[in-house]
Amino acid sequence: MALLRALIGVLFIAAAAAIVVTVVLASNRRRGFLRTLYRLRRLLLAITRDGRHPVAVERDGG
């Protein structure tokens, strides 16, 4: 079970990294780039803190 949870976490991190690379390549604006990095950092912190996706954490109420 823990292995499955870790694998899912890694997949979410990989997906987030792919999204960031796509956004950075599509947009050369510095402000948009920094905002994207900030959102990615918040997303990764939310995932790694609880080991679940942030949407699931919000849905479970905590």
Short mmCIF file of C-alpha atoms in Angstrom, two decimals:
data_model
loop_
_atom_site.label_atom_id
_atom_site.label_comp_id
_atom_site.label_asym_id
_atom_site.label_seq_id
_atom_site.Cartn_x
_atom_site.Cartn_y
_atom_site.Cartn_z
CA MET A 1 0.00 0.00 0.00
CA ALA A 2 2.80 2.41 0.88
CA LEU A 3 4.58 1.50 -2.35
CA LEU A 4 1.45 2.24 -4.35
CA ARG A 5 1.03 5.60 -2.60
CA ALA A 6 4.66 6.49 -3.32
CA LEU A 7 4.26 5.51 -6.97
CA ILE A 8 1.16 7.67 -7.31
CA GLY A 9 3.03 10.59 -5.72
CA VAL A 10 5.89 10.20 -8.18
CA LEU A 11 3.44 10.11 -11.08
CA PHE A 12 1.79 13.35 -9.90
CA ILE A 13 5.20 15.02 -9.58
CA ALA A 14 6.16 13.87 -13.07
CA ALA A 15 2.86 15.15 -14.48
CA ALA A 16 3.30 18.51 -12.75
CA ALA A 17 6.85 18.80 -14.11
CA ALA A 18 5.60 18.02 -17.64
CA ILE A 19 2.91 20.69 -17.32
CA VAL A 20 5.46 23.25 -16.14
CA VAL A 21 7.82 22.47 -19.02
CA THR A 22 4.93 22.83 -21.48
CA VAL A 23 3.82 26.15 -19.99
CA VAL A 24 7.37 27.53 -19.91
CA LEU A 25 7.98 26.57 -23.54
CA ALA A 26 4.64 28.00 -24.61
CA SER A 27 5.07 31.29 -22.74
CA ASN A 28 8.17 33.45 -22.62
CA ARG A 29 6.69 35.93 -20.16
CA ARG A 30 8.72 36.13 -16.97
CA ARG A 31 5.78 36.92 -14.70
CA GLY A 32 3.78 33.95 -15.96
CA PHE A 33 6.84 31.73 -15.51
CA LEU A 34 7.34 32.79 -11.89
CA ARG A 35 3.65 32.38 -11.11
CA THR A 36 3.73 28.89 -12.61
CA LEU A 37 6.74 27.96 -10.49
CA TYR A 38 4.96 29.22 -7.38
CA ARG A 39 1.86 27.16 -8.18
CA LEU A 40 4.01 24.09 -8.84
CA ARG A 41 5.82 24.54 -5.51
CA ARG A 42 2.50 24.78 -3.65
CA LEU A 43 1.20 21.71 -5.48
CA LEU A 44 4.31 19.67 -4.70
CA LEU A 45 4.26 20.73 -1.05
CA ALA A 46 0.60 19.74 -0.78
CA ILE A 47 1.31 16.35 -2.37
CA THR A 48 4.41 15.53 -0.34
CA ARG A 49 2.97 16.75 2.98
CA ASP A 50 0.07 14.32 2.99
CA GLY A 51 1.02 11.83 0.28
CA ARG A 52 -2.24 12.42 -1.55
CA HIS A 53 -3.40 14.71 -4.29
CA PRO A 54 -4.50 18.15 -2.98
CA VAL A 55 -7.97 17.73 -4.48
CA ALA A 56 -8.42 14.50 -2.53
CA VAL A 57 -7.20 16.23 0.62
CA GLU A 58 -9.74 19.04 0.17
CA ARG A 59 -12.53 16.56 -0.56
CA ASP A 60 -11.72 14.59 2.58
CA GLY A 61 -11.85 17.79 4.62
CA GLY A 62 -8.31 18.05 5.71
#
